[in-house]
Short mmCIF file of C-alpha atoms and ligand atoms in Angstrom, two decimals:
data_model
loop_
_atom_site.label_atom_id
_atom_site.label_comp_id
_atom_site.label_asym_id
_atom_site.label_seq_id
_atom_site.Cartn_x
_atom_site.Cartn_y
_atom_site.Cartn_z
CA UNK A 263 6.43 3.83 54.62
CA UNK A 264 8.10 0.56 54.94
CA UNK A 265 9.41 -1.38 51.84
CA UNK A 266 8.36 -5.30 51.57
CA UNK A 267 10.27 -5.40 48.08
CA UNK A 268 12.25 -3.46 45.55
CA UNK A 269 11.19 -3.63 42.49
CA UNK A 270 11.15 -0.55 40.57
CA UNK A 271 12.28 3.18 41.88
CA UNK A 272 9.11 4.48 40.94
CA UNK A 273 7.59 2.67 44.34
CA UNK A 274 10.10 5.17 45.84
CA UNK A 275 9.02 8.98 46.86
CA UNK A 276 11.65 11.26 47.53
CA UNK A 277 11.88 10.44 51.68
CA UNK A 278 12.28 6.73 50.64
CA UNK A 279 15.30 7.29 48.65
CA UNK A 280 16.62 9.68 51.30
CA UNK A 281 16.11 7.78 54.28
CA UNK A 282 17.91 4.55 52.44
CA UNK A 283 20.66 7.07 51.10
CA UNK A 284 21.28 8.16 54.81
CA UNK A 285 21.08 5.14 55.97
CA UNK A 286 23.79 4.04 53.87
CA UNK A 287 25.90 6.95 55.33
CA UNK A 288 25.85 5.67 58.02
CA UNK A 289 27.28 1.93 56.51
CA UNK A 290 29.64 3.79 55.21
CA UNK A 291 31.39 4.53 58.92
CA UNK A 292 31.31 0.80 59.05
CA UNK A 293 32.57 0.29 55.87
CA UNK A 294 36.20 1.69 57.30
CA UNK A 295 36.21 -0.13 60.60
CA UNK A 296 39.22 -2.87 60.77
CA UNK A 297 36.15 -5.52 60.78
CA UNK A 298 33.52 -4.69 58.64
CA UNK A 299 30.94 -6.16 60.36
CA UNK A 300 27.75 -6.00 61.76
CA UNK A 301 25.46 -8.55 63.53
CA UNK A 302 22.06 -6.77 62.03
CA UNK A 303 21.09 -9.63 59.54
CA UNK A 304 22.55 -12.41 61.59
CA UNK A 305 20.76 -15.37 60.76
CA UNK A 306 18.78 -14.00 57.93
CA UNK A 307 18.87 -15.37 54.19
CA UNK A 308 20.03 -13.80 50.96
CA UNK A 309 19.75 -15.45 47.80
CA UNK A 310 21.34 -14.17 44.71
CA UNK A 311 19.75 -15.47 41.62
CA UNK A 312 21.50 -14.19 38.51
CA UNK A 313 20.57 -15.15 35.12
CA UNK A 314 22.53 -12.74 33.34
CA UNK A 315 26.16 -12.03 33.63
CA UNK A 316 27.42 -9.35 36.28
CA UNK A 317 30.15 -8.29 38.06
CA UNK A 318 29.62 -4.61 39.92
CA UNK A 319 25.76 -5.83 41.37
CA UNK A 320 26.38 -9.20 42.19
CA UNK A 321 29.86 -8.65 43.88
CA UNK A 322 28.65 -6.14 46.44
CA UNK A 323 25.16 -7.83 46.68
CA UNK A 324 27.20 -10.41 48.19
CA UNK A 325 29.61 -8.50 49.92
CA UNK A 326 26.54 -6.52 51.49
CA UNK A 327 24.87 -9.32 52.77
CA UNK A 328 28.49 -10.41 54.33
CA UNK A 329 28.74 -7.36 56.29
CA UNK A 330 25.19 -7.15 57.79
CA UNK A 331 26.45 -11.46 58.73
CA UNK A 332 23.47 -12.37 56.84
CA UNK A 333 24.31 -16.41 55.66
CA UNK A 334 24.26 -15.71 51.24
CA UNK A 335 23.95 -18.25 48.54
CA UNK A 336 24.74 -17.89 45.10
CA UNK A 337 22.77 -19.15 42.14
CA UNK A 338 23.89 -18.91 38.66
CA UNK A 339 21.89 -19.60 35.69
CA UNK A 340 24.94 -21.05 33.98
CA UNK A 341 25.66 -24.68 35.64
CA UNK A 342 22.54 -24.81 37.19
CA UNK A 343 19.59 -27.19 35.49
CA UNK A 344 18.46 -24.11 34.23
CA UNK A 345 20.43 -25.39 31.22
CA UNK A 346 18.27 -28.68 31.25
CA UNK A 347 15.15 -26.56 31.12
CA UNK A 348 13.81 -25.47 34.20
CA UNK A 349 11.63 -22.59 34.69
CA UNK A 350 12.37 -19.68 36.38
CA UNK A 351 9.06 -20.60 38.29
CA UNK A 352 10.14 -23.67 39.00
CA UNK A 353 13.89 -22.37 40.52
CA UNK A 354 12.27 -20.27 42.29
CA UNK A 355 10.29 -22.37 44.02
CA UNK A 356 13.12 -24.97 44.58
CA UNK A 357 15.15 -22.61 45.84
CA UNK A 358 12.46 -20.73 48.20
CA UNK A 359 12.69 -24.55 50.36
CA UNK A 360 15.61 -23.09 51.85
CA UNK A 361 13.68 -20.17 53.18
CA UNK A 362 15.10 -17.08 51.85
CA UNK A 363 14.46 -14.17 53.80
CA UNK A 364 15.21 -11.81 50.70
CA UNK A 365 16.00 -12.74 46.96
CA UNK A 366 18.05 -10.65 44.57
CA UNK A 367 17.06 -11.68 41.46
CA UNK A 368 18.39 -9.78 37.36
CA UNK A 369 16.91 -11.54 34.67
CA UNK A 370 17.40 -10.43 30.96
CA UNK A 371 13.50 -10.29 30.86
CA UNK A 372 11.37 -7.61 31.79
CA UNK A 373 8.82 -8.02 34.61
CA UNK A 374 11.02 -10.70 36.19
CA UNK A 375 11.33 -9.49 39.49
CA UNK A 376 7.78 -8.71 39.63
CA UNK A 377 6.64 -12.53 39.17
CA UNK A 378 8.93 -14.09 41.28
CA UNK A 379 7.62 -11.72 44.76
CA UNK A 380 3.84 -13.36 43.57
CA UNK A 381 5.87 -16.69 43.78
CA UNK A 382 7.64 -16.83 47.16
CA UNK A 383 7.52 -14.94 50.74
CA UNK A 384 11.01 -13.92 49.94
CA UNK A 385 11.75 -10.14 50.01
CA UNK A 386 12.82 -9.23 46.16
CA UNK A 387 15.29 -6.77 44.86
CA UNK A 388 15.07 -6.46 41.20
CA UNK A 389 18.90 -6.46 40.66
CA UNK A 390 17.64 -6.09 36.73
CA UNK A 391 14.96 -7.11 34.56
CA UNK A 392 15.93 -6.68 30.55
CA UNK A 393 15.96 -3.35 29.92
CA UNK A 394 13.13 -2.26 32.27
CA UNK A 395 14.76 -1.49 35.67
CA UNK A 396 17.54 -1.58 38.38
CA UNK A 397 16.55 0.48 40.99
CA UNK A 398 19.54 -0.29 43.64
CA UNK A 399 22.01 1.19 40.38
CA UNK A 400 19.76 4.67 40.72
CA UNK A 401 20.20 4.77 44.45
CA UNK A 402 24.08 4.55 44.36
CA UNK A 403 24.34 6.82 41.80
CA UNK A 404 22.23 8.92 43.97
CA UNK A 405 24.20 8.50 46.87
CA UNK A 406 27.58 9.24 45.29
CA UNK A 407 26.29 12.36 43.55
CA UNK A 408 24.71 13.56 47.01
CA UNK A 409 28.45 12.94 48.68
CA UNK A 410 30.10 14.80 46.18
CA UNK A 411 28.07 17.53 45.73
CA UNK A 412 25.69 17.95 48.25
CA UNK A 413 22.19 17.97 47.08
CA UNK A 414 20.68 17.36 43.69
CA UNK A 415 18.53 19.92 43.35
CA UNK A 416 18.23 22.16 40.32
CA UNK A 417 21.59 19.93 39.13
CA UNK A 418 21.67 19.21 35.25
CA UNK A 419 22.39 15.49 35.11
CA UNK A 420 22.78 14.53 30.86
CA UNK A 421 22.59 11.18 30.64
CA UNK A 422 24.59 9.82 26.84
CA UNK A 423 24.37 6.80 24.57
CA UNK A 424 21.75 3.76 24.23
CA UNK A 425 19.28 4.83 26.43
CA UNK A 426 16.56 2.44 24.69
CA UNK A 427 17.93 -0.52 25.97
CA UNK A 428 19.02 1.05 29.42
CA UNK A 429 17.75 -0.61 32.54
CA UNK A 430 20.05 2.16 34.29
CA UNK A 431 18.71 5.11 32.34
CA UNK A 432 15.49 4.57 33.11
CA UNK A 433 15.65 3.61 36.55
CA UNK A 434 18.02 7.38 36.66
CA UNK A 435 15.89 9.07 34.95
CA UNK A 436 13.22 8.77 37.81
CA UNK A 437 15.16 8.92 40.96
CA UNK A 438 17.38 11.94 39.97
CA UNK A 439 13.95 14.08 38.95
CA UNK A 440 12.54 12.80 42.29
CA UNK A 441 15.78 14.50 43.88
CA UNK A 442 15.59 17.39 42.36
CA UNK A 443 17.60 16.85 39.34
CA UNK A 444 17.17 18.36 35.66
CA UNK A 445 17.81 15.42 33.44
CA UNK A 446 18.14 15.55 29.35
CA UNK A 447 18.86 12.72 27.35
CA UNK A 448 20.76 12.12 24.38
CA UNK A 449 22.35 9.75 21.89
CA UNK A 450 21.25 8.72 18.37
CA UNK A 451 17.57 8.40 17.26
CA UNK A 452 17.48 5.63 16.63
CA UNK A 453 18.60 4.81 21.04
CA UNK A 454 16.62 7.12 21.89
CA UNK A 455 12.90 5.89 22.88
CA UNK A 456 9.98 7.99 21.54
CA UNK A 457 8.28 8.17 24.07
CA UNK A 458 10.87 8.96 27.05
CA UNK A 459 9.88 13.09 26.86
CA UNK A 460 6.21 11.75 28.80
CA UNK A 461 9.38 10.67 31.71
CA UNK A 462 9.93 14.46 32.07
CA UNK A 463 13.12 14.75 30.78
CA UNK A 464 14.43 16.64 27.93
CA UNK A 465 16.05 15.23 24.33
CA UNK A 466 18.86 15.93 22.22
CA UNK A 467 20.67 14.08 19.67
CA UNK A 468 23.85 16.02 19.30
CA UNK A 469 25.68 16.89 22.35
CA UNK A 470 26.51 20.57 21.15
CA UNK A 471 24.87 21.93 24.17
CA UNK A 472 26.30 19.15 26.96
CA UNK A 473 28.71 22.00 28.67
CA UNK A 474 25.43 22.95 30.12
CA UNK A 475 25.72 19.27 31.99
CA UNK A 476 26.83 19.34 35.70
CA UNK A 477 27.42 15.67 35.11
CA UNK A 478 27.51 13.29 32.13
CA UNK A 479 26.36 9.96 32.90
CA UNK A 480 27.42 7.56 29.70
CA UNK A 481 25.34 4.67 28.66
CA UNK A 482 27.06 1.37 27.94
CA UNK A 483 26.15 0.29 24.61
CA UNK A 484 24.17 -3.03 25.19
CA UNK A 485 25.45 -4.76 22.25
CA UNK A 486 23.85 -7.92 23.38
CA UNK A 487 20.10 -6.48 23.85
CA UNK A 488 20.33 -5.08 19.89
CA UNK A 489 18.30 -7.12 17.49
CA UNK A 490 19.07 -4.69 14.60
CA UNK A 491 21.97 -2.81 13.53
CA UNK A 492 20.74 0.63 15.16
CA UNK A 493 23.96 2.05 14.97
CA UNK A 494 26.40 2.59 11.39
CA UNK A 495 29.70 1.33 13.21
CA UNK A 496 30.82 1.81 16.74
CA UNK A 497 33.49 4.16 15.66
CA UNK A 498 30.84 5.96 13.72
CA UNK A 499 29.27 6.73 17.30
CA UNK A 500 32.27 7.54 18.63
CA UNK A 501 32.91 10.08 16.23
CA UNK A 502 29.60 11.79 17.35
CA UNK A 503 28.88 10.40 21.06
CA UNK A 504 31.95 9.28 22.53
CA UNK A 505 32.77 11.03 25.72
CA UNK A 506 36.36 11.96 25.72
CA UNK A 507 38.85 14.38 27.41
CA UNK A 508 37.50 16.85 24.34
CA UNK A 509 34.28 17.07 24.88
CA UNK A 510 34.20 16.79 28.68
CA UNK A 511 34.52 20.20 30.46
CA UNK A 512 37.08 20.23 33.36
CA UNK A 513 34.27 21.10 35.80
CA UNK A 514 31.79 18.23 35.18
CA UNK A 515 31.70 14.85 36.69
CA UNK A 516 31.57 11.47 34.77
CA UNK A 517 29.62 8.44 35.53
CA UNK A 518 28.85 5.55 34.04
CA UNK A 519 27.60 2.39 35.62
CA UNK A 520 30.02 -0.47 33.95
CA UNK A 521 31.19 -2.52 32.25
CA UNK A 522 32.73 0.30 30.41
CA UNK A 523 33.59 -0.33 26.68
CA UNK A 524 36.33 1.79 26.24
CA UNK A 525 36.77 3.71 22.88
CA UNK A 526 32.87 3.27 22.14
CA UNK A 527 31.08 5.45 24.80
CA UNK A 528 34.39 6.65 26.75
CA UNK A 529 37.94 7.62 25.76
CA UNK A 530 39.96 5.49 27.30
CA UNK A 531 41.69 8.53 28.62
CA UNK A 532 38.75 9.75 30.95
CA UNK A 533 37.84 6.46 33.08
CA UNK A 534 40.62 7.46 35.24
CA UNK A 535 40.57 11.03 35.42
CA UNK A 536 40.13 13.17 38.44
CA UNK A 537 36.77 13.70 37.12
CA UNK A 538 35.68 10.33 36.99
CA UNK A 539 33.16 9.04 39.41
CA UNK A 540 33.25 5.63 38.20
CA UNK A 541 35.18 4.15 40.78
CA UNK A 542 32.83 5.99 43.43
CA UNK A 543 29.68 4.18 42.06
CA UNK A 544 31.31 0.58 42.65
CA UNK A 545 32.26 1.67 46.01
CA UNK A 546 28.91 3.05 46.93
CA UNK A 547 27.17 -0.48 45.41
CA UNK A 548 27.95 -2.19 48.52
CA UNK A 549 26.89 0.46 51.38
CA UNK A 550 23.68 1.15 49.19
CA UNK A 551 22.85 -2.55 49.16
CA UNK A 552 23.63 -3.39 52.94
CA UNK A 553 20.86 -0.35 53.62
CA UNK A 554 18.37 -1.93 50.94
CA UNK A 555 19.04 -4.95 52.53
CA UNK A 556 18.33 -3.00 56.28
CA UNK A 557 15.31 -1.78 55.39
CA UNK A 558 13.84 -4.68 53.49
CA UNK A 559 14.56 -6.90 56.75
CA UNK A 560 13.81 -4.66 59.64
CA UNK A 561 11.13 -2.87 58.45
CA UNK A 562 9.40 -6.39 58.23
CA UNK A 563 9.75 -7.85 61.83
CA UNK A 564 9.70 -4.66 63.75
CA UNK A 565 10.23 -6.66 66.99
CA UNK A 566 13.70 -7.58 66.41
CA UNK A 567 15.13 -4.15 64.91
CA UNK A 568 18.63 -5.03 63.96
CA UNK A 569 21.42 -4.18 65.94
CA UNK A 570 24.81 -2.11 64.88
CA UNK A 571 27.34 -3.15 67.19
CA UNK A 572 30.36 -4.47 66.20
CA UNK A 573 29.82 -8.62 65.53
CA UNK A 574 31.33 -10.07 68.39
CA UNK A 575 34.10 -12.51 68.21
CA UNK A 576 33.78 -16.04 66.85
CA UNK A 577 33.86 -18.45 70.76
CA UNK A 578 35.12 -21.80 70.36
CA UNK A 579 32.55 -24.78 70.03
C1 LIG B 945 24.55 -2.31 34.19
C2 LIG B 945 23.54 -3.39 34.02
O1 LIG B 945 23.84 -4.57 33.97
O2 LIG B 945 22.39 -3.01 33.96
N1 LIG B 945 25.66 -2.65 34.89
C3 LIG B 945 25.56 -2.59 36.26
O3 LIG B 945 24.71 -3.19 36.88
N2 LIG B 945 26.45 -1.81 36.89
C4 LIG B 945 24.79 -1.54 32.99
C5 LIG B 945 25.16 -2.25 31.75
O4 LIG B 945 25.16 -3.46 31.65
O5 LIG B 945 25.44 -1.52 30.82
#
């Protein structure tokens, strides 16, 4: 099977996500070279189109791109005449004149990523759409699970806090079950969707029986995305969700995908700690992305597979 965008991780079966995990593996050894650099995607166009603020995807997007030599430009809503009105339609299509051989595009509405790969020739990566999906997120999180502890299977993943308006969760919740993993959910009612249980995963809304977890992925609460006030007081959910030193068993791993707000989903305390994978997951982003990026671009011009050697260096004009 070979990948023309990357939209959702549903469009993902189990050999997908391992070959682009390996694959990654193997960016990794490049990843510590003195020069991080490949010729693969020498000559080829990414464009980052971010209409929400980020810091973890669009960094390593970048910095992905970089490394495979691929030529990158950066488009953010803010400063751009998106403010005077344009469409997204209408950016896109400006933008595709310079011939983008892949576009990375997060939006805070859902479907996003889907219109834009009607609109253009452009590979897409949905880098995340609203609260609907960010598949790249799932496959680092794979990835740094799978180097730490090997595989997935029969693992009990609990994934904690506002998993209604979790682009992450969701996108999670598919990939880890696809590897293998047991997932449960849990948070407060009223962030927890009704209908998630028909996504195979099991609810709770206490986390009296989390020392069952193998790992404890917290949610960011997405202040922004909440029209009404679903929770009493942040310290109110603290006092019932928060993660903390407490609560975590010595023996399970932390995640969480950032920007962490600390004292709401995680002591302050644990970010740091020995158990924390957090730091892991932004390192993976960028190894993960140069092998989305890999596959997007070689699997569609088969003729020119891209190479691995080391770039070579820069000759004078
Ligand atoms: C997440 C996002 O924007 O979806 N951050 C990320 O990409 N690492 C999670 C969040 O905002 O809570």
């Amino acid at each position: 099977m070979s990948m023309s965008h990357l939209l959702s991780i549903e469009d993902l079966d189990r050999a997908a996500i391992e070959r682009i995990v390996s694959q990654a593996e193997r960016f990794a050894e490049v990843a510590d070279r003195e020069i991080k650099k490949v010729p693969a995607l020498r000559g080829r166009m990414v464009l980052n189109l971010f209409y929400e603020s980020s810091t973890r995807t669009r960094s390593s997007f970048e910095l992905a791109a970089k490394r495979l030599s691929a030529d990158v430009v950066n488009f953010a809503a803010g400063g751009s005449s998106v403010e005077k009105g344009e469409s997204l339609k209408d950016t896109v299509l400006t933008l595709s004149a310079h011939r983008p051989d892949v576009i990375v595009i997060r939006t805070p509405w859902v479907g996003s990523a889907e219109l834009v790969s009607r609109w253009c020739n452009a590979a897409v990566v949905n880098a995340g759409d609203g609260k609907h999906e960010h598949p790249t997120q799932a496959l680092l999180d794979v990835y740094t699970l799978r180097r730490r502890l090997g595989a997935l299977d029969g693992m009990q993943v609990w994934i904690v806090g506002d998993v209604a308006h979790s682009r992450v969760a969701r996108s999670n919740i598919i990939a880890l079950q696809r590897m293998g993993a047991k997932v449960t959910v849990a948070g407060p009612p009223t962030l927890i969707p009704r209908d998630i249980e028909a996504m195979g995963c099991e609810v709770r809304y206490t986390l009296q029986e989390m020392h069952r977890a193998d790992v404890v992925y917290a949610l960011r609460m997405q202040l922004e995305r909440m029209t009404d006030s679903l929770v009493p007081s942040r310290r109110e959910y603290a006092a019932w969700y928060q993660i903390n030193s407490r609560r975590l068993r010595p023996r399970q791993l932390l995640m969480h995908p950032g920007p962490v707000n600390r004292g709401v989903e995680l002591a302050g305390e644990i970010v740091e700690s020995p158990r924390s994978l957090i730091a892991a997951q932004v390192e993976a982003g960028v190894v993960v992305r140069m092998a989305v990026l890999y596959e997007l671009l070689s699997g569609a011009r088969p003729a020119e597979k891209p190479s691995l050697r080391p770039a070579p260096e820069p000759q004078p004009a």
